[in-house]
Tab-separated table of C-alpha atoms and ligand atoms in Angstrom:
chain	number	residue	atom	x	y	z
A	91	MET	CA	-34.059	-47.351	3.289
A	92	ASN	CA	-31.104	-45.385	4.399
A	93	ARG	CA	-31.295	-45.345	8.397
A	94	HIS	CA	-30.552	-41.550	8.831
A	95	TYR	CA	-33.668	-40.913	5.724
A	96	GLU	CA	-35.646	-37.634	6.891
A	97	LEU	CA	-39.181	-36.471	5.296
A	98	PRO	CA	-38.532	-33.473	3.176
A	99	LEU	CA	-38.758	-30.579	5.465
A	100	ASP	CA	-42.021	-29.436	4.253
A	101	GLU	CA	-43.798	-32.012	5.791
A	102	ALA	CA	-47.228	-30.367	5.708
A	103	ALA	CA	-47.704	-32.827	2.423
A	104	TYR	CA	-47.902	-35.494	4.319
A	105	SER	CA	-50.955	-37.201	6.229
A	106	PHE	CA	-50.653	-39.125	8.842
A	107	GLY	CA	-49.856	-42.426	7.846
A	108	PHE	CA	-48.418	-41.438	4.260
A	109	LEU	CA	-51.751	-42.338	2.291
A	110	ASP	CA	-53.801	-39.881	1.691
A	111	GLU	CA	-57.469	-39.687	3.706
A	112	PHE	CA	-59.067	-40.868	0.165
A	113	ALA	CA	-56.877	-44.034	0.014
A	114	LYS	CA	-57.275	-44.617	3.393
A	115	ARG	CA	-60.994	-44.882	3.213
A	116	GLU	CA	-60.957	-47.398	0.077
A	117	ILE	CA	-58.779	-49.638	1.796
A	118	ARG	CA	-60.954	-49.954	4.859
A	119	ARG	CA	-63.731	-50.340	2.860
A	120	THR	CA	-62.015	-53.038	1.311
A	121	ILE	CA	-61.314	-54.612	5.027
A	122	LEU	CA	-64.819	-54.768	5.741
A	123	LYS	CA	-65.849	-56.544	2.293
A	124	ALA	CA	-63.310	-59.194	3.085
A	125	ILE	CA	-64.623	-59.326	6.336
A	126	SER	CA	-67.880	-59.822	5.689
A	127	ILE	CA	-67.065	-62.005	2.912
A	128	PRO	CA	-64.454	-65.007	4.277
A	129	GLY	CA	-61.112	-64.942	2.332
A	130	TYR	CA	-62.648	-63.812	-0.922
A	131	GLN	CA	-59.948	-61.782	-2.784
A	132	THR	CA	-61.829	-58.071	-3.305
A	133	PRO	CA	-60.159	-56.074	-5.923
A	134	TYR	CA	-59.088	-52.998	-4.486
A	135	ALA	CA	-56.583	-49.136	-5.774
A	136	SER	CA	-53.194	-50.914	-4.918
A	137	ARG	CA	-51.623	-47.075	-4.450
A	138	GLU	CA	-47.510	-46.592	-5.110
A	139	MET	CA	-45.900	-47.119	-2.635
A	140	PRO	CA	-41.686	-44.816	-2.154
A	141	MET	CA	-40.482	-49.151	-2.501
A	142	GLY	CA	-40.909	-51.856	-4.950
A	143	ARG	CA	-43.923	-53.615	-5.177
A	144	GLY	CA	-43.051	-56.881	-3.588
A	145	PHE	CA	-41.461	-54.958	-0.148
A	146	GLY	CA	-44.277	-55.405	1.328
A	147	THR	CA	-46.140	-52.802	0.145
A	148	GLY	CA	-49.761	-54.583	0.586
A	149	GLY	CA	-49.447	-55.241	3.811
A	150	LEU	CA	-48.092	-51.807	4.770
A	151	GLN	CA	-50.667	-50.160	2.958
A	152	LEU	CA	-53.496	-52.386	5.336
A	153	THR	CA	-51.259	-51.289	8.566
A	154	LEU	CA	-51.317	-47.818	7.459
A	155	ALA	CA	-55.144	-47.730	6.667
A	156	LEU	CA	-56.004	-49.101	10.277
A	157	ILE	CA	-53.356	-47.425	12.349
A	158	GLY	CA	-53.954	-44.473	14.522
A	159	SER	CA	-51.903	-43.023	17.463
A	160	ASN	CA	-53.048	-44.790	20.043
A	161	ASP	CA	-51.352	-48.426	18.428
A	162	THR	CA	-48.601	-49.559	19.282
A	163	LEU	CA	-47.240	-51.898	16.324
A	164	LYS	CA	-44.998	-54.989	15.341
A	165	VAL	CA	-43.094	-55.625	12.344
A	166	ILE	CA	-41.632	-58.913	12.169
A	167	ASP	CA	-39.705	-60.436	8.403
A	168	GLN	CA	-39.567	-64.348	9.055
A	169	GLY	CA	-40.255	-64.298	12.709
A	170	SER	CA	-37.733	-61.538	13.343
A	171	ASP	CA	-38.058	-58.256	14.030
A	172	ASP	CA	-33.984	-57.651	12.898
A	173	SER	CA	-34.626	-58.453	9.453
A	174	VAL	CA	-33.888	-56.041	6.592
A	175	ASN	CA	-37.816	-55.383	5.364
A	176	ALA	CA	-39.061	-55.324	8.922
A	177	VAL	CA	-36.758	-53.122	9.956
A	178	ASN	CA	-37.088	-50.832	6.773
A	179	LEU	CA	-41.072	-50.779	7.330
A	180	ARG	CA	-41.054	-50.326	10.864
A	181	HIS	CA	-38.581	-46.734	10.015
A	182	PHE	CA	-40.982	-46.002	7.347
A	183	VAL	CA	-44.116	-46.050	10.097
A	184	GLU	CA	-42.198	-44.425	12.598
A	185	LEU	CA	-41.267	-41.691	10.405
A	186	THR	CA	-44.738	-40.964	8.942
A	187	CYS	CA	-47.119	-41.498	11.839
A	188	PRO	CA	-45.716	-39.331	14.500
A	189	GLN	CA	-46.500	-40.873	18.478
A	190	VAL	CA	-47.443	-44.667	16.672
A	191	ASN	CA	-45.582	-47.219	19.602
A	192	THR	CA	-43.238	-49.226	17.572
A	193	THR	CA	-42.678	-52.775	19.932
A	194	GLU	CA	-40.728	-56.175	19.772
A	195	ARG	CA	-43.087	-57.760	22.151
A	196	THR	CA	-45.996	-59.575	20.298
A	197	SER	CA	-48.301	-59.299	23.473
A	198	GLU	CA	-48.136	-54.972	23.323
A	199	ALA	CA	-48.289	-55.095	19.816
A	200	THR	CA	-52.269	-54.060	18.968
A	201	LEU	CA	-50.899	-54.405	15.345
A	202	ILE	CA	-48.860	-57.568	13.758
A	203	GLN	CA	-47.353	-56.917	10.434
A	204	SER	CA	-46.144	-60.261	8.590
A	205	ARG	CA	-43.673	-61.862	6.392
A	206	HIS	CA	-43.671	-65.833	6.373
A	207	ARG	CA	-44.585	-66.174	10.549
A	208	ILE	CA	-47.545	-65.923	12.964
A	209	PRO	CA	-46.538	-65.021	16.074
A	210	GLU	CA	-45.845	-68.218	18.031
A	211	GLN	CA	-47.169	-66.572	20.554
A	212	PRO	CA	-51.382	-67.195	20.555
A	213	LEU	CA	-52.809	-63.953	19.899
A	214	SER	CA	-56.147	-61.653	21.517
A	215	GLU	CA	-58.947	-60.087	20.240
A	216	GLN	CA	-57.350	-56.689	20.330
A	217	GLN	CA	-55.432	-57.628	17.905
A	218	ILE	CA	-54.394	-57.233	13.884
A	219	LEU	CA	-52.530	-59.478	11.797
A	220	VAL	CA	-51.775	-58.017	9.016
A	221	LEU	CA	-49.640	-60.535	6.570
A	222	GLN	CA	-47.524	-59.827	3.427
A	223	VAL	CA	-48.366	-61.893	0.112
A	224	PRO	CA	-46.686	-62.273	-3.023
A	225	TYR	CA	-49.113	-64.370	-4.403
A	226	PRO	CA	-52.935	-63.814	-3.508
A	227	ASP	CA	-54.356	-67.146	-4.966
A	228	PRO	CA	-53.630	-70.452	-5.002
A	229	LEU	CA	-55.175	-71.290	-8.084
A	230	VAL	CA	-52.543	-69.903	-10.284
A	231	VAL	CA	-51.096	-73.469	-10.728
A	232	VAL	CA	-53.928	-74.770	-12.663
A	233	GLU	CA	-55.473	-71.966	-13.734
A	234	PRO	CA	-53.393	-68.811	-15.955
A	235	SER	CA	-56.532	-66.902	-16.524
A	236	GLU	CA	-57.743	-64.859	-13.792
A	237	ALA	CA	-61.644	-64.531	-15.066
A	238	ARG	CA	-61.736	-68.316	-15.240
A	239	ARG	CA	-60.250	-68.713	-12.321
A	240	LYS	CA	-62.706	-66.040	-10.452
A	241	VAL	CA	-65.597	-68.856	-11.596
A	242	MET	CA	-63.761	-71.334	-9.762
A	243	HIS	CA	-63.656	-69.329	-6.292
A	244	GLY	CA	-67.286	-68.874	-6.957
A	245	GLU	CA	-68.611	-71.585	-7.646
A	246	GLY	CA	-65.998	-73.487	-4.691
A	247	ASP	CA	-64.431	-75.330	-7.680
A	248	TYR	CA	-61.236	-76.881	-5.879
A	249	SER	CA	-61.015	-80.295	-8.255
A	250	ARG	CA	-57.840	-79.336	-10.404
A	251	LEU	CA	-55.631	-77.410	-7.074
A	252	LEU	CA	-56.999	-81.155	-5.363
A	253	THR	CA	-55.974	-82.774	-8.207
A	254	LYS	CA	-52.537	-81.045	-8.477
A	255	LEU	CA	-52.212	-82.393	-4.613
A	256	TYR	CA	-53.259	-85.723	-5.690
A	257	GLU	CA	-50.759	-86.295	-8.079
A	258	ASP	CA	-48.809	-84.905	-5.672
A	259	ILE	CA	-48.738	-87.662	-3.626
A	260	VAL	CA	-48.906	-90.862	-5.637
A	261	GLN	CA	-45.630	-88.891	-7.860
A	262	PHE	CA	-43.335	-88.008	-4.306
A	263	ASP	CA	-45.767	-89.737	-1.634
A	264	GLU	CA	-46.028	-86.127	0.207
A	265	ILE	CA	-48.109	-83.416	-0.941
A	266	THR	CA	-44.874	-81.228	-2.435
A	267	ILE	CA	-46.424	-77.303	-1.117
A	268	SER	CA	-44.223	-76.711	2.540
A	269	HIS	CA	-45.545	-72.673	2.170
A	270	ARG	CA	-48.136	-70.790	1.119
A	271	TYR	CA	-50.808	-74.106	1.783
A	272	PRO	CA	-54.311	-73.882	0.312
A	273	THR	CA	-56.374	-73.425	2.911
A	274	ARG	CA	-60.577	-73.665	2.828
A	275	ILE	CA	-62.106	-70.256	4.594
A	276	ASN	CA	-65.390	-70.550	6.286
A	277	GLY	CA	-66.593	-74.325	3.753
A	278	HIS	CA	-65.999	-72.116	0.650
A	279	TYR	CA	-62.864	-69.920	-1.075
A	280	VAL	CA	-59.660	-71.393	-0.372
A	281	ILE	CA	-56.829	-69.106	-0.166
A	282	ASP	CA	-53.328	-68.834	-0.317
A	283	PRO	CA	-52.683	-68.368	3.530
A	284	SER	CA	-49.220	-66.285	1.956
A	285	PRO	CA	-45.681	-67.757	2.248
A	286	ILE	CA	-46.034	-69.113	6.184
A	287	PRO	CA	-45.080	-72.727	6.744
A	288	ARG	CA	-47.846	-75.343	7.335
A	289	TYR	CA	-46.663	-75.366	10.784
A	290	ASP	CA	-48.618	-71.641	11.074
A	291	VAL	CA	-51.523	-72.608	9.503
A	292	PRO	CA	-53.701	-74.095	12.711
A	293	GLN	CA	-53.143	-71.258	13.502
A	294	LEU	CA	-55.839	-69.439	11.680
A	295	HIS	CA	-58.492	-71.251	12.221
A	296	GLN	CA	-60.683	-69.431	14.958
A	297	SER	CA	-58.242	-67.113	15.838
A	298	LYS	CA	-59.675	-64.362	18.206
A	299	ALA	CA	-57.550	-61.472	15.956
A	300	LEU	CA	-58.429	-60.736	12.800
A	301	VAL	CA	-56.072	-62.019	10.042
A	302	LEU	CA	-55.586	-59.525	7.195
A	303	LEU	CA	-53.690	-60.335	4.595
A	304	GLY	CA	-52.537	-57.837	1.287
A	305	ALA	CA	-50.977	-58.663	-2.111
A	306	GLY	CA	-50.252	-54.567	-3.189
A	307	ARG	CA	-48.480	-55.685	-6.632
A	308	GLU	CA	-51.902	-58.195	-7.098
A	309	LYS	CA	-54.180	-55.207	-6.144
A	310	LYS	CA	-55.748	-57.765	-3.915
A	311	ILE	CA	-57.488	-57.672	0.448
A	312	TYR	CA	-58.078	-61.032	1.924
A	313	ALA	CA	-59.390	-61.757	5.685
A	314	VAL	CA	-59.942	-64.277	8.248
A	315	PRO	CA	-61.704	-63.269	9.873
A	316	PRO	CA	-62.279	-63.815	14.051
A	317	TYR	CA	-63.176	-67.074	15.285
A	318	THR	CA	-63.857	-68.902	11.715
A	319	HIS	CA	-63.502	-72.367	10.226
A	320	ALA	CA	-60.085	-72.169	8.096
A	321	ALA	CA	-58.957	-76.080	7.331
A	322	PRO	CA	-56.508	-76.919	4.872
A	323	LEU	CA	-56.988	-78.752	2.010
A	324	VAL	CA	-56.356	-82.654	2.595
A	325	PHE	CA	-57.597	-85.891	1.868
A	326	ASP	CA	-59.683	-88.023	3.978
A	327	ASP	CA	-57.087	-90.700	3.999
A	328	VAL	CA	-54.466	-88.320	4.050
A	329	PRO	CA	-54.578	-86.255	7.152
A	330	PHE	CA	-52.352	-82.948	6.875
A	331	ARG	CA	-49.067	-83.053	8.467
A	332	ILE	CA	-46.662	-79.307	9.910
A	333	GLU	CA	-43.030	-79.865	9.133
A	334	ASP	CA	-41.450	-82.354	11.632
A	335	PHE	CA	-38.854	-80.800	14.165
A	336	ARG	CA	-37.865	-84.526	15.084
A	337	ASP	CA	-34.348	-85.675	15.034
A	338	ALA	CA	-32.773	-89.508	13.841
A	339	SER	CA	-34.174	-90.757	17.170
A	340	GLY	CA	-37.098	-89.250	16.694
A	341	ALA	CA	-37.201	-87.363	19.575
A	342	ARG	CA	-38.107	-83.335	19.256
A	343	ARG	CA	-35.726	-81.067	18.845
A	344	ALA	CA	-35.239	-78.050	21.110
A	345	CYS	CA	-34.544	-73.968	20.222
A	346	ASP	CA	-30.431	-74.115	20.895
A	347	ARG	CA	-30.155	-71.264	22.200
A	348	CYS	CA	-34.003	-70.720	24.540
A	349	GLY	CA	-34.931	-74.708	25.425
A	350	ALA	CA	-38.237	-74.423	23.711
A	351	CYS	CA	-39.647	-77.961	22.526
A	352	ASP	CA	-42.661	-76.453	20.851
A	353	SER	CA	-41.616	-73.738	18.714
A	354	PHE	CA	-40.586	-73.214	14.674
A	355	LEU	CA	-37.721	-73.507	14.677
A	356	ASP	CA	-34.539	-72.204	11.429
A	357	GLU	CA	-31.915	-74.112	10.734
A	358	MET	CA	-28.621	-72.317	10.918
A	359	ILE	CA	-25.657	-74.582	8.792
A	360	ALA	CA	-22.403	-73.452	10.504
A	361	ASP	CA	-19.087	-72.252	8.644
A	362	ASP	CA	-17.613	-76.320	9.420
A	363	GLY	CA	-20.910	-77.878	8.495
A	364	SER	CA	-22.523	-78.154	12.122
A	365	LYS	CA	-26.106	-77.728	12.140
A	366	SER	CA	-28.115	-75.781	14.497
A	367	TRP	CA	-31.420	-75.108	15.392
A	368	GLN	CA	-33.226	-72.157	16.540
A	369	CYS	CA	-36.842	-70.520	17.444
A	370	SER	CA	-37.872	-68.702	13.980
A	371	ASP	CA	-39.726	-66.094	15.944
A	372	SER	CA	-36.707	-63.966	17.822
A	373	ASP	CA	-39.162	-62.109	20.414
A	374	TYR	CA	-40.598	-65.831	21.914
A	375	CYS	CA	-37.335	-67.300	21.634
A	376	ASN	CA	-35.881	-63.933	23.700
A	377	GLU	CA	-39.169	-64.613	26.056
A	378	GLN	CA	-38.399	-68.735	26.752
A	379	LEU	CA	-34.395	-67.191	27.499
A	380	ALA	CA	-35.503	-65.006	30.573
A	381	VAL	CA	-37.942	-67.625	31.390
A	382	ASN	CA	-35.622	-69.834	32.180
A	383	ALA	CA	-32.637	-68.426	33.027
A	384	SER	CA	-32.228	-68.203	37.048
A	385	PRO	CA	-32.854	-64.581	38.729
A	386	ALA	CA	-28.365	-64.015	38.913
A	387	GLU	CA	-28.589	-64.351	34.908
A	388	VAL	CA	-31.010	-61.599	34.710
A	389	ASN	CA	-29.958	-59.569	37.282
A	390	ALA	CA	-26.589	-60.356	35.417
O	254	ZN	ZN1	-35.577	-70.374	21.179
């Protein structure tokens, strides 16, 4: 979206939050159903948005149905507030929701819409996390028919998915799913937690914040309610493993910018081929930088 784009002058035709009240009500009802049946992919009438499906329209519809003039919104893409997708979605909300505040600080936000990451900083009961989902059904890798997948979900039959994970271990000595790791919610439904890294999956477990997942193209909404059990699919003798950030000598890598040793790192490769590592969560990185900087540097 062009940064200088403005809505047509006849703004009276636009309701707050772009969606009409009927659409918002339907999405809110779907959210309530999704919360009542944790992990269940609840169908809804995904509306056409003025952007292509696949650009976060599912997450955006959740955000627009929930946001009120007292809310403070943060939008991130791969942990960054400044990437194209995040900037465009934030700009769209600013255009269509006058009075709504936006922020880049995780702690200040009441509503966080995210693509591919859960913020590093633990979320609170006062916050809602909305995740953009490209493919909502973890069973799609083993069963092409949606009707049959629905039966499998209903019966809690994930044997074929477990067989796929087992075959991975036999063939590659490692489960090859790096993102979208299948996660069982509240002891029954297995969800695709959207393309978050494995590192973020444990944050879904007993999360204080409500986590909502929206797939616009696939017309599904599902939820991980606060204080809900979320367990990645594993075998008794093969524990769940998150990304390994150790260097050749076995030491945990630190962020080259802020020095944090407890964050998810992005690997950067410079033109000369040298590698560096930096926090993927830009707000967390800035915060650690401010904490670690001496008072003189902060004042400079
Ligand atoms: Zn950092």
